[in-house]
mmCIF file of N, CA and C in Angstrom:
data_model
loop_
_atom_site.group_PDB
_atom_site.id
_atom_site.type_symbol
_atom_site.label_atom_id
_atom_site.label_comp_id
_atom_site.label_asym_id
_atom_site.label_seq_id
_atom_site.Cartn_x
_atom_site.Cartn_y
_atom_site.Cartn_z
ATOM 1 N N MET A 89 177.397 113.904 41.176
ATOM 2 C CA MET A 89 178.558 113.419 41.908
ATOM 3 C C MET A 89 178.971 112.035 41.419
ATOM 4 N N GLY A 90 178.061 111.254 40.874
ATOM 5 C CA GLY A 90 178.359 109.894 40.435
ATOM 6 C C GLY A 90 179.494 109.818 39.425
ATOM 7 N N LYS A 91 179.419 110.623 38.391
ATOM 8 C CA LYS A 91 180.466 110.614 37.356
ATOM 9 C C LYS A 91 181.789 111.109 37.929
ATOM 10 N N LEU A 92 181.742 112.131 38.761
ATOM 11 C CA LEU A 92 182.940 112.679 39.389
ATOM 12 C C LEU A 92 183.615 111.612 40.257
ATOM 13 N N LYS A 93 182.826 110.892 41.031
ATOM 14 C CA LYS A 93 183.368 109.839 41.889
ATOM 15 C C LYS A 93 183.961 108.710 41.045
ATOM 16 N N GLU A 94 183.294 108.369 39.967
ATOM 17 C CA GLU A 94 183.778 107.309 39.076
ATOM 18 C C GLU A 94 185.151 107.684 38.492
ATOM 19 N N ILE A 95 185.284 108.905 38.021
ATOM 20 C CA ILE A 95 186.564 109.358 37.464
ATOM 21 C C ILE A 95 187.635 109.384 38.551
ATOM 22 N N LEU A 96 187.275 109.860 39.747
ATOM 23 C CA LEU A 96 188.225 109.903 40.853
ATOM 24 C C LEU A 96 188.744 108.507 41.165
ATOM 25 N N LYS A 97 187.848 107.540 41.317
ATOM 26 C CA LYS A 97 188.258 106.187 41.669
ATOM 27 C C LYS A 97 189.121 105.559 40.571
ATOM 28 N N GLU A 98 188.751 105.765 39.314
ATOM 29 C CA GLU A 98 189.554 105.239 38.208
ATOM 30 C C GLU A 98 190.947 105.863 38.202
ATOM 31 N N THR A 99 191.012 107.145 38.480
ATOM 32 C CA THR A 99 192.299 107.845 38.503
ATOM 33 C C THR A 99 193.133 107.386 39.688
ATOM 34 N N LEU A 100 192.513 107.246 40.853
ATOM 35 C CA LEU A 100 193.244 106.778 42.033
ATOM 36 C C LEU A 100 193.825 105.380 41.817
ATOM 37 N N ASP A 101 193.132 104.550 41.067
ATOM 38 C CA ASP A 101 193.639 103.203 40.776
ATOM 39 C C ASP A 101 194.996 103.244 40.075
ATOM 40 N N THR A 102 195.254 104.297 39.318
ATOM 41 C CA THR A 102 196.544 104.392 38.609
ATOM 42 C C THR A 102 197.694 104.691 39.566
ATOM 43 N N TYR A 103 197.391 105.072 40.789
ATOM 44 C CA TYR A 103 198.411 105.351 41.803
ATOM 45 C C TYR A 103 198.696 104.131 42.689
ATOM 46 N N THR A 104 198.110 102.994 42.355
ATOM 47 C CA THR A 104 198.259 101.799 43.193
ATOM 48 C C THR A 104 199.005 100.696 42.450
ATOM 49 N N GLY A 105 199.375 99.664 43.208
ATOM 50 C CA GLY A 105 200.043 98.508 42.621
ATOM 51 C C GLY A 105 201.503 98.431 43.029
ATOM 52 N N ARG A 106 202.234 97.561 42.353
ATOM 53 C CA ARG A 106 203.653 97.370 42.642
ATOM 54 C C ARG A 106 204.441 98.615 42.258
ATOM 55 N N ALA A 107 205.386 98.964 43.100
ATOM 56 C CA ALA A 107 206.287 100.098 42.851
ATOM 57 C C ALA A 107 207.702 99.627 43.145
ATOM 58 N N LEU A 108 208.668 100.485 42.901
ATOM 59 C CA LEU A 108 210.067 100.126 43.145
ATOM 60 C C LEU A 108 210.317 99.755 44.596
ATOM 61 N N ILE A 109 209.669 100.458 45.498
ATOM 62 C CA ILE A 109 209.958 100.238 46.919
ATOM 63 C C ILE A 109 208.959 99.337 47.631
ATOM 64 N N GLY A 110 207.902 98.939 46.954
ATOM 65 C CA GLY A 110 206.907 98.120 47.611
ATOM 66 C C GLY A 110 205.608 98.090 46.849
ATOM 67 N N THR A 111 204.514 98.159 47.586
ATOM 68 C CA THR A 111 203.189 98.106 46.979
ATOM 69 C C THR A 111 202.341 99.241 47.523
ATOM 70 N N SER A 112 201.589 99.889 46.614
ATOM 71 C CA SER A 112 200.673 100.964 47.000
ATOM 72 C C SER A 112 199.249 100.436 46.975
ATOM 73 N N TYR A 113 198.493 100.777 48.021
ATOM 74 C CA TYR A 113 197.127 100.294 48.202
ATOM 75 C C TYR A 113 196.155 101.458 48.271
ATOM 76 N N LEU A 114 194.987 101.265 47.679
ATOM 77 C CA LEU A 114 193.906 102.238 47.778
ATOM 78 C C LEU A 114 192.929 101.756 48.836
ATOM 79 N N THR A 115 192.597 102.627 49.773
ATOM 80 C CA THR A 115 191.568 102.313 50.752
ATOM 81 C C THR A 115 190.466 103.361 50.647
ATOM 82 N N ALA A 116 189.257 102.944 50.991
ATOM 83 C CA ALA A 116 188.108 103.850 50.906
ATOM 84 C C ALA A 116 187.242 103.698 52.142
ATOM 85 N N SER A 117 186.579 104.776 52.508
ATOM 86 C CA SER A 117 185.628 104.731 53.625
ATOM 87 C C SER A 117 184.407 103.915 53.204
ATOM 88 N N THR A 118 183.616 103.523 54.175
ATOM 89 C CA THR A 118 182.442 102.700 53.880
ATOM 90 C C THR A 118 181.425 103.423 53.001
ATOM 91 N N ASP A 119 181.394 104.759 53.076
ATOM 92 C CA ASP A 119 180.472 105.509 52.216
ATOM 93 C C ASP A 119 181.100 105.867 50.871
ATOM 94 N N ASP A 120 182.355 105.431 50.649
ATOM 95 C CA ASP A 120 183.054 105.632 49.378
ATOM 96 C C ASP A 120 183.256 107.122 49.047
ATOM 97 N N ASN A 121 183.451 107.939 50.088
ATOM 98 C CA ASN A 121 183.685 109.369 49.880
ATOM 99 C C ASN A 121 185.036 109.845 50.394
ATOM 100 N N PHE A 122 185.830 108.946 50.977
ATOM 101 C CA PHE A 122 187.134 109.304 51.533
ATOM 102 C C PHE A 122 188.125 108.217 51.125
ATOM 103 N N PHE A 123 189.263 108.643 50.550
ATOM 104 C CA PHE A 123 190.212 107.690 49.985
ATOM 105 C C PHE A 123 191.636 108.021 50.430
ATOM 106 N N THR A 124 192.430 106.976 50.597
ATOM 107 C CA THR A 124 193.862 107.163 50.835
ATOM 108 C C THR A 124 194.630 106.177 49.958
ATOM 109 N N VAL A 125 195.837 106.580 49.589
ATOM 110 C CA VAL A 125 196.774 105.670 48.930
ATOM 111 C C VAL A 125 197.968 105.560 49.864
ATOM 112 N N THR A 126 198.269 104.330 50.246
ATOM 113 C CA THR A 126 199.346 104.052 51.192
ATOM 114 C C THR A 126 200.324 103.087 50.544
ATOM 115 N N THR A 127 201.615 103.383 50.690
ATOM 116 C CA THR A 127 202.657 102.496 50.179
ATOM 117 C C THR A 127 203.364 101.832 51.345
ATOM 118 N N VAL A 128 203.530 100.522 51.240
ATOM 119 C CA VAL A 128 204.263 99.751 52.232
ATOM 120 C C VAL A 128 205.546 99.266 51.558
ATOM 121 N N ALA A 129 206.694 99.746 52.074
ATOM 122 C CA ALA A 129 207.984 99.345 51.517
ATOM 123 C C ALA A 129 208.295 97.924 51.950
ATOM 124 N N GLU A 130 208.716 97.102 51.010
ATOM 125 C CA GLU A 130 208.956 95.694 51.287
ATOM 126 C C GLU A 130 210.410 95.276 51.071
ATOM 127 N N ASN A 131 211.196 96.113 50.440
ATOM 128 C CA ASN A 131 212.551 95.720 50.056
ATOM 129 C C ASN A 131 213.629 96.466 50.822
ATOM 130 N N THR A 132 213.344 96.872 52.021
ATOM 131 C CA THR A 132 214.336 97.578 52.820
ATOM 132 C C THR A 132 214.523 96.871 54.155
ATOM 133 N N GLU A 133 215.623 97.150 54.795
ATOM 134 C CA GLU A 133 215.846 96.569 56.122
ATOM 135 C C GLU A 133 214.910 97.211 57.150
ATOM 136 N N LYS A 134 214.549 98.441 56.895
ATOM 137 C CA LYS A 134 213.636 99.149 57.790
ATOM 138 C C LYS A 134 212.270 99.240 57.104
ATOM 139 N N ARG A 135 211.235 98.882 57.815
ATOM 140 C CA ARG A 135 209.875 98.929 57.263
ATOM 141 C C ARG A 135 209.431 100.389 57.160
ATOM 142 N N VAL A 136 208.886 100.753 56.006
ATOM 143 C CA VAL A 136 208.439 102.122 55.771
ATOM 144 C C VAL A 136 207.011 102.096 55.241
ATOM 145 N N VAL A 137 206.155 102.918 55.853
ATOM 146 C CA VAL A 137 204.782 103.091 55.394
ATOM 147 C C VAL A 137 204.597 104.568 55.086
ATOM 148 N N ASN A 138 204.076 104.858 53.900
ATOM 149 C CA ASN A 138 203.961 106.236 53.445
ATOM 150 C C ASN A 138 202.560 106.463 52.878
ATOM 151 N N HIS A 139 201.896 107.499 53.350
ATOM 152 C CA HIS A 139 200.590 107.891 52.817
ATOM 153 C C HIS A 139 200.825 108.992 51.783
ATOM 154 N N SER A 140 200.610 108.670 50.525
ATOM 155 C CA SER A 140 200.917 109.634 49.469
ATOM 156 C C SER A 140 199.719 110.457 49.030
ATOM 157 N N LEU A 141 198.517 109.958 49.248
ATOM 158 C CA LEU A 141 197.318 110.689 48.845
ATOM 159 C C LEU A 141 196.224 110.550 49.906
ATOM 160 N N THR A 142 195.574 111.649 50.196
ATOM 161 C CA THR A 142 194.368 111.655 51.018
ATOM 162 C C THR A 142 193.376 112.549 50.298
ATOM 163 N N VAL A 143 192.235 111.986 49.931
ATOM 164 C CA VAL A 143 191.269 112.690 49.091
ATOM 165 C C VAL A 143 189.867 112.393 49.597
ATOM 166 N N ARG A 144 189.001 113.393 49.517
ATOM 167 C CA ARG A 144 187.592 113.158 49.826
ATOM 168 C C ARG A 144 186.737 113.839 48.778
ATOM 169 N N ILE A 145 185.534 113.347 48.660
ATOM 170 C CA ILE A 145 184.600 113.932 47.710
ATOM 171 C C ILE A 145 183.400 114.429 48.504
ATOM 172 N N GLU A 146 183.026 115.651 48.234
ATOM 173 C CA GLU A 146 181.916 116.279 48.952
ATOM 174 C C GLU A 146 181.109 117.093 47.954
ATOM 175 N N SER A 147 179.845 116.760 47.837
ATOM 176 C CA SER A 147 178.967 117.410 46.884
ATOM 177 C C SER A 147 179.563 117.236 45.487
ATOM 178 N N ASP A 148 179.864 118.326 44.797
ATOM 179 C CA ASP A 148 180.461 118.220 43.460
ATOM 180 C C ASP A 148 181.934 118.647 43.480
ATOM 181 N N LEU A 149 182.606 118.414 44.623
ATOM 182 C CA LEU A 149 184.006 118.794 44.770
ATOM 183 C C LEU A 149 184.873 117.599 45.148
ATOM 184 N N ILE A 150 186.052 117.553 44.556
ATOM 185 C CA ILE A 150 187.089 116.623 44.972
ATOM 186 C C ILE A 150 188.062 117.447 45.797
ATOM 187 N N ILE A 151 188.210 117.090 47.055
ATOM 188 C CA ILE A 151 189.071 117.839 47.969
ATOM 189 C C ILE A 151 190.313 116.997 48.231
ATOM 190 N N ILE A 152 191.455 117.477 47.754
ATOM 191 C CA ILE A 152 192.710 116.759 47.932
ATOM 192 C C ILE A 152 193.377 117.312 49.184
ATOM 193 N N GLU A 153 193.409 116.498 50.225
ATOM 194 C CA GLU A 153 193.957 116.904 51.520
ATOM 195 C C GLU A 153 195.481 116.758 51.564
ATOM 196 N N GLU A 154 196.002 115.748 50.863
ATOM 197 C CA GLU A 154 197.444 115.495 50.842
ATOM 198 C C GLU A 154 197.796 114.851 49.506
ATOM 199 N N ASP A 155 198.923 115.277 48.929
ATOM 200 C CA ASP A 155 199.411 114.673 47.692
ATOM 201 C C ASP A 155 200.909 114.909 47.616
ATOM 202 N N ILE A 156 201.687 113.831 47.704
ATOM 203 C CA ILE A 156 203.146 113.955 47.637
ATOM 204 C C ILE A 156 203.719 113.167 46.452
ATOM 205 N N ASN A 157 202.916 112.983 45.428
ATOM 206 C CA ASN A 157 203.320 112.205 44.256
ATOM 207 C C ASN A 157 204.058 113.044 43.230
ATOM 208 N N ASN A 158 204.867 112.383 42.410
ATOM 209 C CA ASN A 158 205.570 113.070 41.324
ATOM 210 C C ASN A 158 204.597 113.641 40.303
ATOM 211 N N LYS A 159 203.535 112.889 40.005
ATOM 212 C CA LYS A 159 202.469 113.403 39.149
ATOM 213 C C LYS A 159 201.303 113.747 40.056
ATOM 214 N N PRO A 160 201.084 115.043 40.300
ATOM 215 C CA PRO A 160 199.994 115.440 41.197
ATOM 216 C C PRO A 160 198.638 114.922 40.711
ATOM 217 N N LEU A 161 197.820 114.506 41.664
ATOM 218 C CA LEU A 161 196.490 114.000 41.348
ATOM 219 C C LEU A 161 195.674 115.022 40.575
ATOM 220 N N VAL A 162 195.812 116.288 40.901
ATOM 221 C CA VAL A 162 195.043 117.318 40.200
ATOM 222 C C VAL A 162 195.318 117.261 38.697
ATOM 223 N N ASP A 163 196.571 117.068 38.303
ATOM 224 C CA ASP A 163 196.912 116.992 36.878
ATOM 225 C C ASP A 163 196.281 115.765 36.227
ATOM 226 N N ALA A 164 196.323 114.632 36.924
ATOM 227 C CA ALA A 164 195.733 113.404 36.384
ATOM 228 C C ALA A 164 194.221 113.537 36.251
ATOM 229 N N LEU A 165 193.578 114.170 37.238
ATOM 230 C CA LEU A 165 192.127 114.351 37.175
ATOM 231 C C LEU A 165 191.720 115.249 36.016
ATOM 232 N N VAL A 166 192.425 116.355 35.847
ATOM 233 C CA VAL A 166 192.124 117.270 34.736
ATOM 234 C C VAL A 166 192.345 116.548 33.406
ATOM 235 N N GLN A 167 193.420 115.785 33.321
ATOM 236 C CA GLN A 167 193.706 115.006 32.111
ATOM 237 C C GLN A 167 192.584 113.996 31.832
ATOM 238 N N ASN A 168 191.938 113.510 32.885
ATOM 239 C CA ASN A 168 190.858 112.533 32.735
ATOM 240 C C ASN A 168 189.475 113.173 32.628
ATOM 241 N N GLY A 169 189.423 114.504 32.469
ATOM 242 C CA GLY A 169 188.161 115.164 32.164
ATOM 243 C C GLY A 169 187.469 115.899 33.294
ATOM 244 N N VAL A 170 188.096 115.983 34.470
ATOM 245 C CA VAL A 170 187.478 116.728 35.573
ATOM 246 C C VAL A 170 187.817 118.213 35.406
ATOM 247 N N ASP A 171 186.799 119.053 35.431
ATOM 248 C CA ASP A 171 187.004 120.499 35.355
ATOM 249 C C ASP A 171 187.721 120.957 36.625
ATOM 250 N N ARG A 172 188.757 121.761 36.468
ATOM 251 C CA ARG A 172 189.572 122.218 37.608
ATOM 252 C C ARG A 172 188.729 122.901 38.678
ATOM 253 N N LYS A 173 187.598 123.498 38.296
ATOM 254 C CA LYS A 173 186.752 124.180 39.285
ATOM 255 C C LYS A 173 186.112 123.202 40.272
ATOM 256 N N HIS A 174 186.180 121.895 39.982
ATOM 257 C CA HIS A 174 185.633 120.874 40.877
ATOM 258 C C HIS A 174 186.707 120.257 41.774
ATOM 259 N N ILE A 175 187.915 120.838 41.764
ATOM 260 C CA ILE A 175 189.027 120.285 42.540
ATOM 261 C C ILE A 175 189.555 121.352 43.501
ATOM 262 N N ILE A 176 189.654 120.994 44.769
ATOM 263 C CA ILE A 176 190.199 121.883 45.794
ATOM 264 C C ILE A 176 191.516 121.275 46.293
ATOM 265 N N LEU A 177 192.591 122.046 46.244
ATOM 266 C CA LEU A 177 193.885 121.611 46.765
ATOM 267 C C LEU A 177 194.021 122.127 48.194
ATOM 268 N N ALA A 178 193.394 121.422 49.131
ATOM 269 C CA ALA A 178 193.415 121.842 50.531
ATOM 270 C C ALA A 178 194.846 121.888 51.065
ATOM 271 N N TYR A 179 195.687 120.936 50.645
ATOM 272 C CA TYR A 179 197.078 120.900 51.111
ATOM 273 C C TYR A 179 197.868 122.122 50.655
ATOM 274 N N ALA A 180 197.388 122.803 49.613
ATOM 275 C CA ALA A 180 198.072 123.997 49.112
ATOM 276 C C ALA A 180 197.412 125.284 49.604
ATOM 277 N N GLY A 181 196.445 125.135 50.521
ATOM 278 C CA GLY A 181 195.815 126.311 51.105
ATOM 279 C C GLY A 181 194.572 126.808 50.401
ATOM 280 N N GLU A 182 194.086 126.099 49.389
ATOM 281 C CA GLU A 182 192.852 126.536 48.724
ATOM 282 C C GLU A 182 191.679 126.361 49.688
ATOM 283 N N SER A 183 190.801 127.324 49.679
ATOM 284 C CA SER A 183 189.641 127.321 50.585
ATOM 285 C C SER A 183 188.624 126.264 50.202
ATOM 286 N N ILE A 184 188.052 125.648 51.228
ATOM 287 C CA ILE A 184 186.992 124.677 51.026
ATOM 288 C C ILE A 184 185.680 125.381 51.337
ATOM 289 N N PRO A 185 184.782 125.472 50.344
ATOM 290 C CA PRO A 185 183.503 126.141 50.601
ATOM 291 C C PRO A 185 182.701 125.398 51.662
ATOM 292 N N ILE A 186 181.990 126.140 52.458
ATOM 293 C CA ILE A 186 181.114 125.544 53.482
ATOM 294 C C ILE A 186 179.839 125.098 52.777
ATOM 295 N N THR A 187 179.488 123.820 52.998
ATOM 296 C CA THR A 187 178.286 123.286 52.356
ATOM 297 C C THR A 187 177.248 122.954 53.405
ATOM 298 N N GLY A 188 175.997 122.939 52.966
ATOM 299 C CA GLY A 188 174.821 122.550 53.631
ATOM 300 C C GLY A 188 174.670 122.581 55.035
#
């Protein structure tokens, strides 16, 4: 799981930083197994907060709960060397295996 988590975190970092509408932030749970990317719009009259990614890692699986990005996280992960069999698109209805 260590290498998988390392690739996930490196890939998630590419979804953060300054954007046209504001800034995107990566947050992680204290056990470093649950991640979100949130964008806070700063250049509008109305304040907008948008959660674009919700991802968790369990055993040897990356489970993507939500992804509303132009470049889907699954594509970026595969491009960065993660085998597709280790990625579950929960938001698209893919089944999550029951573990332990």
